[in-house]
Coordinates of C-alpha atoms in Angstrom, one line a residue:
I60 CA 155.4 100.3 50.2
F61 CA 157.1 103.2 52.0
S62 CA 159.6 104.1 49.3
H63 CA 161.9 106.4 51.4
S64 CA 162.7 103.7 53.9
P65 CA 166.2 102.1 53.7
H66 CA 164.4 98.8 54.2
V67 CA 161.2 97.7 52.4
H68 CA 158.2 97.7 54.7
T69 CA 154.7 96.8 53.5
I70 CA 151.5 98.0 55.2
E71 CA 150.9 94.4 56.2
T72 CA 154.2 94.0 58.0
I73 CA 153.9 97.3 59.8
S74 CA 150.3 96.7 60.8
S75 CA 151.3 93.3 62.1
S76 CA 154.0 95.0 64.2
F77 CA 151.5 97.4 65.6
L78 CA 149.0 94.7 66.5
S79 CA 151.8 93.0 68.5
H80 CA 151.9 96.2 70.6
H81 CA 148.1 96.2 71.0
L82 CA 147.6 99.1 68.6
P83 CA 144.3 98.7 66.6
L84 CA 144.3 99.1 62.9
A85 CA 141.9 102.0 63.3
D86 CA 144.6 103.8 65.2
L87 CA 147.1 102.9 62.5
A88 CA 144.8 104.5 59.9
L89 CA 144.4 107.6 62.2
I90 CA 148.1 108.1 62.8
F91 CA 149.6 107.4 59.4
E92 CA 148.9 108.9 56.1
K93 CA 150.9 108.3 52.9
E94 CA 151.3 111.4 50.9
E95 CA 153.7 112.0 48.0
G96 CA 156.3 109.6 49.2
R97 CA 156.3 111.0 52.8
L98 CA 155.0 109.7 56.0
T99 CA 152.7 112.2 57.7
M100 CA 152.3 112.0 61.4
E101 CA 150.2 113.8 63.9
G102 CA 152.1 116.9 65.0
G103 CA 154.2 117.2 61.8
N104 CA 155.8 115.6 58.8
E105 CA 158.8 113.3 58.8
D106 CA 160.6 111.3 56.2
A107 CA 159.6 107.7 56.3
S108 CA 163.3 106.9 56.5
S109 CA 163.4 108.5 60.0
V110 CA 160.2 106.8 61.1
V111 CA 160.3 103.4 59.5
S112 CA 164.0 103.2 60.0
S113 CA 166.9 100.9 60.6
S114 CA 167.4 99.5 64.1
T115 CA 169.8 102.2 65.0
S116 CA 167.3 105.1 65.1
I117 CA 164.8 105.3 68.0
P118 CA 162.8 108.5 68.6
G119 CA 163.2 109.8 72.1
P120 CA 160.4 110.2 74.6
I121 CA 158.0 113.1 74.2
T122 CA 156.8 115.8 76.6
L123 CA 153.1 116.1 77.5
S124 CA 151.6 119.5 78.1
P125 CA 148.0 120.7 77.9
P126 CA 147.4 122.8 74.7
G127 CA 145.9 126.3 74.7
K128 CA 146.1 129.4 76.8
R129 CA 145.9 129.9 80.5
E130 CA 142.5 128.7 81.8
V131 CA 140.6 126.9 84.5
V132 CA 140.6 123.2 83.6
D133 CA 137.5 121.4 84.7
K134 CA 136.6 117.7 84.2
A135 CA 135.3 118.1 80.7
R136 CA 138.4 120.1 79.6
A137 CA 140.7 117.6 81.3
L138 CA 139.1 114.8 79.2
Q139 CA 139.8 116.9 76.1
I140 CA 143.4 117.3 77.1
I141 CA 143.7 113.6 77.8
A142 CA 142.3 112.8 74.4
H143 CA 144.9 115.0 72.8
W144 CA 147.7 113.3 74.8
R145 CA 146.4 109.9 73.8
E146 CA 146.7 110.8 70.1
Q147 CA 150.3 112.1 70.7
L148 CA 151.3 109.0 72.6
L149 CA 149.8 106.6 70.0
A150 CA 151.5 108.5 67.2
H151 CA 154.8 108.3 69.1
R152 CA 154.4 104.6 69.9
A153 CA 153.8 104.0 66.2
K154 CA 157.1 105.7 65.3
V155 CA 158.9 103.7 68.0
V156 CA 157.4 100.4 66.9
A157 CA 158.3 101.1 63.2
T158 CA 162.0 101.2 64.1
S159 CA 161.9 97.4 64.8
N160 CA 164.6 98.0 67.4
P161 CA 164.3 95.7 70.4
A162 CA 166.0 98.4 72.5
A163 CA 162.9 100.6 72.0
N164 CA 161.0 98.5 74.5
A165 CA 163.2 99.9 77.3
L166 CA 162.4 103.5 76.5
P167 CA 159.3 105.3 78.0
L168 CA 156.9 107.0 75.6
C169 CA 157.0 110.1 77.7
D170 CA 159.6 111.3 80.1
S171 CA 158.4 114.8 81.0
I172 CA 155.1 116.6 81.7
V173 CA 154.3 120.2 82.0
L174 CA 151.0 121.0 83.7
A175 CA 152.0 124.6 84.4
D176 CA 150.0 127.8 84.1
K177 CA 146.5 126.3 84.2
S178 CA 144.2 126.1 87.2
Y179 CA 142.8 122.6 87.8
T180 CA 139.7 121.6 89.6
Y181 CA 139.9 118.6 91.8
E182 CA 137.8 116.5 89.3
A183 CA 140.2 117.5 86.5
A184 CA 143.2 116.6 88.6
M185 CA 141.7 113.2 89.4
E186 CA 141.1 112.5 85.7
I187 CA 144.7 113.4 84.8
S188 CA 146.1 111.4 87.6
T189 CA 144.1 108.4 86.7
F190 CA 145.2 108.6 83.0
L191 CA 148.9 108.9 83.9
T192 CA 148.8 106.0 86.3
S193 CA 146.5 103.6 84.4
T194 CA 148.0 100.6 82.7
T195 CA 144.9 99.8 80.6
E196 CA 145.9 101.8 77.5
F197 CA 149.7 102.0 78.1
D198 CA 151.6 99.4 80.0
P199 CA 153.8 100.3 81.8
S200 CA 151.9 103.5 82.9
I201 CA 152.9 106.9 81.4
A202 CA 153.7 108.1 84.9
S203 CA 156.3 105.4 85.5
G204 CA 158.5 106.8 82.7
I205 CA 158.3 110.5 83.7
T206 CA 161.5 112.0 85.1
V207 CA 160.6 115.7 84.8
A208 CA 157.5 117.1 86.4
D209 CA 156.6 120.8 86.0
V210 CA 153.6 121.4 88.2
S211 CA 154.1 125.1 88.8
D212 CA 151.1 127.4 89.1
I213 CA 148.3 124.8 89.0
I214 CA 146.0 125.9 91.8
A215 CA 145.5 129.6 91.1
S216 CA 142.0 130.8 92.2
R217 CA 141.3 127.5 93.9
M218 CA 140.0 127.7 97.5
E219 CA 142.4 126.2 100.0
T220 CA 140.6 122.9 100.4
E221 CA 140.3 122.2 96.7
G222 CA 143.8 123.5 96.1
L223 CA 145.2 121.0 98.6
Q224 CA 143.2 118.2 97.0
V225 CA 144.6 119.1 93.6
L226 CA 148.2 119.1 94.9
T227 CA 147.7 115.8 96.6
S228 CA 146.1 114.2 93.5
I229 CA 148.8 115.4 91.1
S230 CA 151.6 114.5 93.5
N231 CA 150.3 111.0 94.0
A232 CA 150.2 110.5 90.2
F233 CA 154.0 110.2 90.4
L234 CA 154.2 107.4 92.9
S235 CA 155.8 105.1 90.4
S236 CA 158.0 107.8 88.8
K237 CA 161.7 108.3 89.3
L238 CA 161.8 112.0 89.2
I239 CA 164.9 113.9 88.4
E240 CA 163.4 117.4 88.2
V241 CA 160.5 118.9 90.1
N242 CA 159.1 122.4 89.7
L243 CA 156.4 123.4 92.2
S244 CA 156.8 127.1 91.9
D245 CA 153.9 129.6 92.0
N246 CA 151.7 127.4 94.2
A247 CA 150.8 128.5 97.7
M248 CA 152.8 126.2 99.9
G249 CA 152.2 126.5 103.6
S250 CA 152.6 123.5 105.8
K251 CA 149.5 121.9 104.4
G252 CA 150.7 122.3 100.9
I253 CA 154.1 120.7 101.8
T254 CA 152.1 117.8 103.2
A255 CA 150.0 117.6 100.1
C256 CA 153.1 117.4 97.9
A257 CA 154.8 114.9 100.2
N258 CA 155.4 112.4 97.4
L259 CA 157.0 115.0 95.1
L260 CA 159.2 116.5 97.8
G261 CA 160.3 113.6 99.9
G262 CA 158.4 110.4 98.8
A263 CA 159.6 107.5 96.8
A264 CA 159.3 109.5 93.5
S265 CA 161.8 112.1 94.8
M266 CA 164.6 109.7 95.8
S267 CA 166.2 110.3 92.4
M268 CA 165.6 114.1 92.4
E269 CA 168.5 116.3 91.2
R270 CA 166.7 119.6 90.4
L271 CA 164.1 121.4 92.6
S272 CA 162.4 124.7 92.1
L273 CA 160.3 126.3 94.8
C274 CA 159.9 129.9 93.7
N275 CA 157.1 132.3 94.7
N276 CA 155.5 129.8 97.0
G277 CA 155.0 132.1 99.9
L278 CA 157.3 129.9 102.0
S279 CA 157.4 131.1 105.6
E280 CA 160.2 130.5 108.1
A281 CA 158.3 127.5 109.4
S282 CA 157.6 126.0 106.0
M283 CA 161.1 126.6 104.9
G284 CA 162.2 124.6 107.9
E285 CA 159.9 121.7 106.9
I286 CA 161.5 121.8 103.4
A287 CA 164.9 121.6 104.9
E288 CA 164.0 118.7 107.0
I289 CA 162.7 116.8 104.0
L290 CA 165.7 117.5 101.8
T291 CA 168.3 116.7 104.5
K292 CA 166.6 113.6 106.1
S293 CA 168.9 110.6 105.8
D294 CA 167.7 107.1 106.3
D295 CA 170.4 105.2 104.4
G296 CA 173.4 107.5 104.8
S297 CA 172.3 109.8 101.9
C298 CA 169.7 112.6 101.5
I299 CA 168.0 114.4 98.6
A300 CA 170.2 117.5 99.2
A301 CA 173.4 115.5 98.5
R302 CA 172.1 114.7 95.0
L303 CA 170.9 118.2 94.0
T304 CA 172.5 119.9 91.0
K305 CA 169.9 122.7 90.9
I306 CA 168.1 124.3 93.8
H307 CA 165.9 127.4 93.4
F308 CA 164.2 129.4 96.1
Y309 CA 163.0 132.8 94.9
N310 CA 160.4 135.4 96.0
N311 CA 159.4 133.7 99.3
M312 CA 159.0 135.3 102.7
S313 CA 161.1 133.1 104.9
G314 CA 163.3 135.8 106.3
D315 CA 166.4 135.1 108.4
G316 CA 164.9 131.9 109.7
G317 CA 164.6 130.7 106.1
C318 CA 168.2 131.5 105.5
T319 CA 169.2 129.2 108.4
S320 CA 167.1 126.4 106.8
F321 CA 168.7 127.1 103.4
G322 CA 172.1 127.0 105.1
K323 CA 171.3 123.6 106.5
I324 CA 170.3 122.4 103.0
L325 CA 173.6 123.7 101.6
D326 CA 175.6 122.0 104.3
N327 CA 174.3 118.7 103.0
C328 CA 174.9 119.5 99.3
S329 CA 177.8 118.1 97.3
S330 CA 180.1 119.0 94.4
R331 CA 177.2 118.1 92.1
L332 CA 175.8 121.6 92.6
E333 CA 175.5 123.6 89.3
D334 CA 172.7 126.1 89.8
I335 CA 171.8 127.9 93.0
R336 CA 169.1 130.6 93.3
F337 CA 168.2 132.1 96.7
S338 CA 166.9 135.6 96.2
G339 CA 164.0 137.8 97.2
T340 CA 163.4 136.0 100.5
R341 CA 163.3 139.0 102.8
A342 CA 166.7 138.1 104.2
G343 CA 168.3 140.5 106.7
A344 CA 171.9 140.9 107.6
G345 CA 172.0 137.9 110.0
G346 CA 170.3 135.5 107.6
S347 CA 172.4 136.6 104.7
K348 CA 175.6 136.0 106.7
V349 CA 174.4 132.4 107.3
V350 CA 174.1 131.9 103.5
A351 CA 177.5 133.4 102.9
E352 CA 179.1 131.2 105.5
A353 CA 177.4 128.1 104.1
L354 CA 178.8 128.9 100.6
E355 CA 182.2 129.5 102.1
A356 CA 182.0 126.1 103.9
L357 CA 181.1 124.4 100.6
A358 CA 184.1 125.9 98.9
S359 CA 186.5 124.7 101.6
S360 CA 184.9 121.4 102.5
N361 CA 186.8 118.2 102.5
D362 CA 184.6 115.1 102.6
G363 CA 187.2 112.7 101.2
S364 CA 186.0 113.1 97.6
S365 CA 186.3 116.9 96.9
T366 CA 187.9 119.9 98.6
N367 CA 185.7 122.3 96.7
K368 CA 182.0 121.6 96.4
L369 CA 181.5 124.8 94.3
A370 CA 183.8 123.8 91.5
N371 CA 180.9 122.8 89.2
L372 CA 178.7 125.7 90.0
T373 CA 177.8 127.6 86.8
R374 CA 174.9 129.8 88.0
L375 CA 174.5 131.7 91.3
D376 CA 171.6 134.1 92.0
L377 CA 171.7 135.8 95.4
A378 CA 169.9 139.0 94.5
D379 CA 168.1 141.0 97.2
N380 CA 170.1 139.6 100.2
S381 CA 171.7 141.9 102.7
F382 CA 175.3 140.9 102.8
G383 CA 176.6 144.2 103.9
S384 CA 180.0 143.8 105.6
C385 CA 179.9 140.0 105.2
G386 CA 180.6 140.4 101.5
T387 CA 184.2 139.4 102.3
T388 CA 182.8 136.0 103.6
L389 CA 180.8 135.6 100.4
A390 CA 183.9 136.4 98.4
K391 CA 185.8 133.5 99.9
G392 CA 183.2 131.2 98.4
L393 CA 183.2 133.0 95.1
S394 CA 186.9 132.6 94.7
Q395 CA 186.4 128.9 94.4
C396 CA 183.6 129.1 91.8
T397 CA 185.9 128.3 88.9
S398 CA 183.1 127.3 86.5
L399 CA 180.8 130.3 87.2
V400 CA 179.0 131.7 84.1
H401 CA 176.1 133.6 85.7
L402 CA 176.3 135.7 88.9
N403 CA 173.5 137.9 90.2
L404 CA 174.3 140.1 93.3
K405 CA 171.8 142.8 92.6
D406 CA 170.5 144.8 95.6
C407 CA 172.8 143.0 98.1
I408 CA 173.9 146.1 100.1
L409 CA 177.5 145.2 99.6
S410 CA 179.9 147.3 101.6
E411 CA 183.0 148.9 100.0
A412 CA 185.2 146.2 101.4
G413 CA 182.7 143.6 100.3
M414 CA 182.5 144.9 96.7
R415 CA 186.3 144.9 96.4
S416 CA 186.5 141.4 97.8
V417 CA 183.9 140.1 95.4
C418 CA 185.8 141.6 92.4
S419 CA 189.1 140.2 93.6
A420 CA 187.5 136.8 94.2
L421 CA 186.1 136.6 90.7
I422 CA 189.5 137.4 89.2
E423 CA 191.1 134.8 91.4
A424 CA 188.5 132.2 90.3
R425 CA 189.4 132.8 86.7
C426 CA 185.8 131.7 85.9
P427 CA 184.2 131.9 82.4
L428 CA 181.7 134.6 83.6
V429 CA 179.3 135.8 81.0
H430 CA 176.6 137.5 83.1
L431 CA 177.4 139.7 86.0
D432 CA 174.8 141.9 87.8
L433 CA 176.1 144.2 90.6
S434 CA 173.3 146.8 90.2
G435 CA 171.6 148.3 93.2
N436 CA 174.9 148.2 95.2
E437 CA 176.6 151.5 96.0
I438 CA 179.7 151.6 93.9
V439 CA 181.6 154.5 95.5
P440 CA 184.7 156.1 93.9
D441 CA 187.0 153.9 96.0
V442 CA 185.4 150.8 94.6
V443 CA 185.4 151.8 90.9
G444 CA 189.0 150.7 90.5
S445 CA 188.2 147.2 91.6
V446 CA 185.3 146.9 89.2
A447 CA 187.4 148.3 86.4
A448 CA 190.2 145.7 87.2
L449 CA 187.6 143.0 87.0
L450 CA 186.2 144.2 83.7
E451 CA 189.8 144.6 82.3
D452 CA 191.0 141.2 83.4
D453 CA 192.1 139.0 80.5
T454 CA 189.9 136.1 81.5
I455 CA 186.8 137.6 83.1
G456 CA 186.7 140.8 81.1
D457 CA 186.9 139.0 77.8
S458 CA 184.0 136.6 78.7
I459 CA 181.5 139.0 80.2
R460 CA 178.7 139.9 77.8

């Protein structure tokens, strides 16, 4: 008897519950161990009262990630990783079943996966994809419950053909998923790569997407255009861009043309936006102006539901753009960012007028700013007063850390 449980559970009743969920007694013996009045589980110890609990306590879904340091993952290593995941999932399922809460059946065992920072061979990617989509061991499949997919940096050192095969295989693993967040950063993403990741970027799995990161993907002007088409495509009156709360593009080489595409994406965004990063994209003055104007348009838009689509924006990173004299246009958008906590305008070539306008805009916004980076811009004597006024402001100055 597990003495710490608020309810009395015998080994027989728990094993019976496990068998009803198709968990063999051998797995029960593997997962549970009675030790000094505590219930020991794979991955750490927990009081029996939190595991074999009342019907009000259900452990949340877990995150799967491959253990170990950065490495090339071949088929044999993939099978080891899968075996590790299987143990984690069985242990978690045991905890869920032990709650005896009918509501637990509606919860997935796993809702996020991190495959980042390992280089997968095609054979390894196929094994992982098969495991995630299989209903033999876990029904419904593990993939069907995943809402967060971090597949950044998974094809380093792979030749192009194999890299594309890996991206396609991993992307297709999420066909039954309803993804909320996708991180594809640090993968070479030319036009072929975008096609390979079609399901992640614009397929059925992405129809619920709210957060997207495409950083250091080497996106060109053309590929950025393809991304914009995917995110703004509307078949039923809505598009992916309209649902986004987070959109990150960093360290790409899309230039001014990429700015135009990003402006198109912003034009289709809504007041759901909370986190924007568009930096290090080789933007010139013309392209940076497009971005500034798109932000201004968001701030003054009126679609019947909101007059300010930047009202919920908390993070804005526009480092390494070339705003120059259009800093005044940028400032018009910033003046409506009333929730802004983090602002990075490093190396933006802001003019004197632009710098003054930005400082005044932040004071006008009365935002709870904590992080402000204006480094790399020439703060001449005539601008120092504006910066000082910003830092001395009762609202902004007190919150900046």
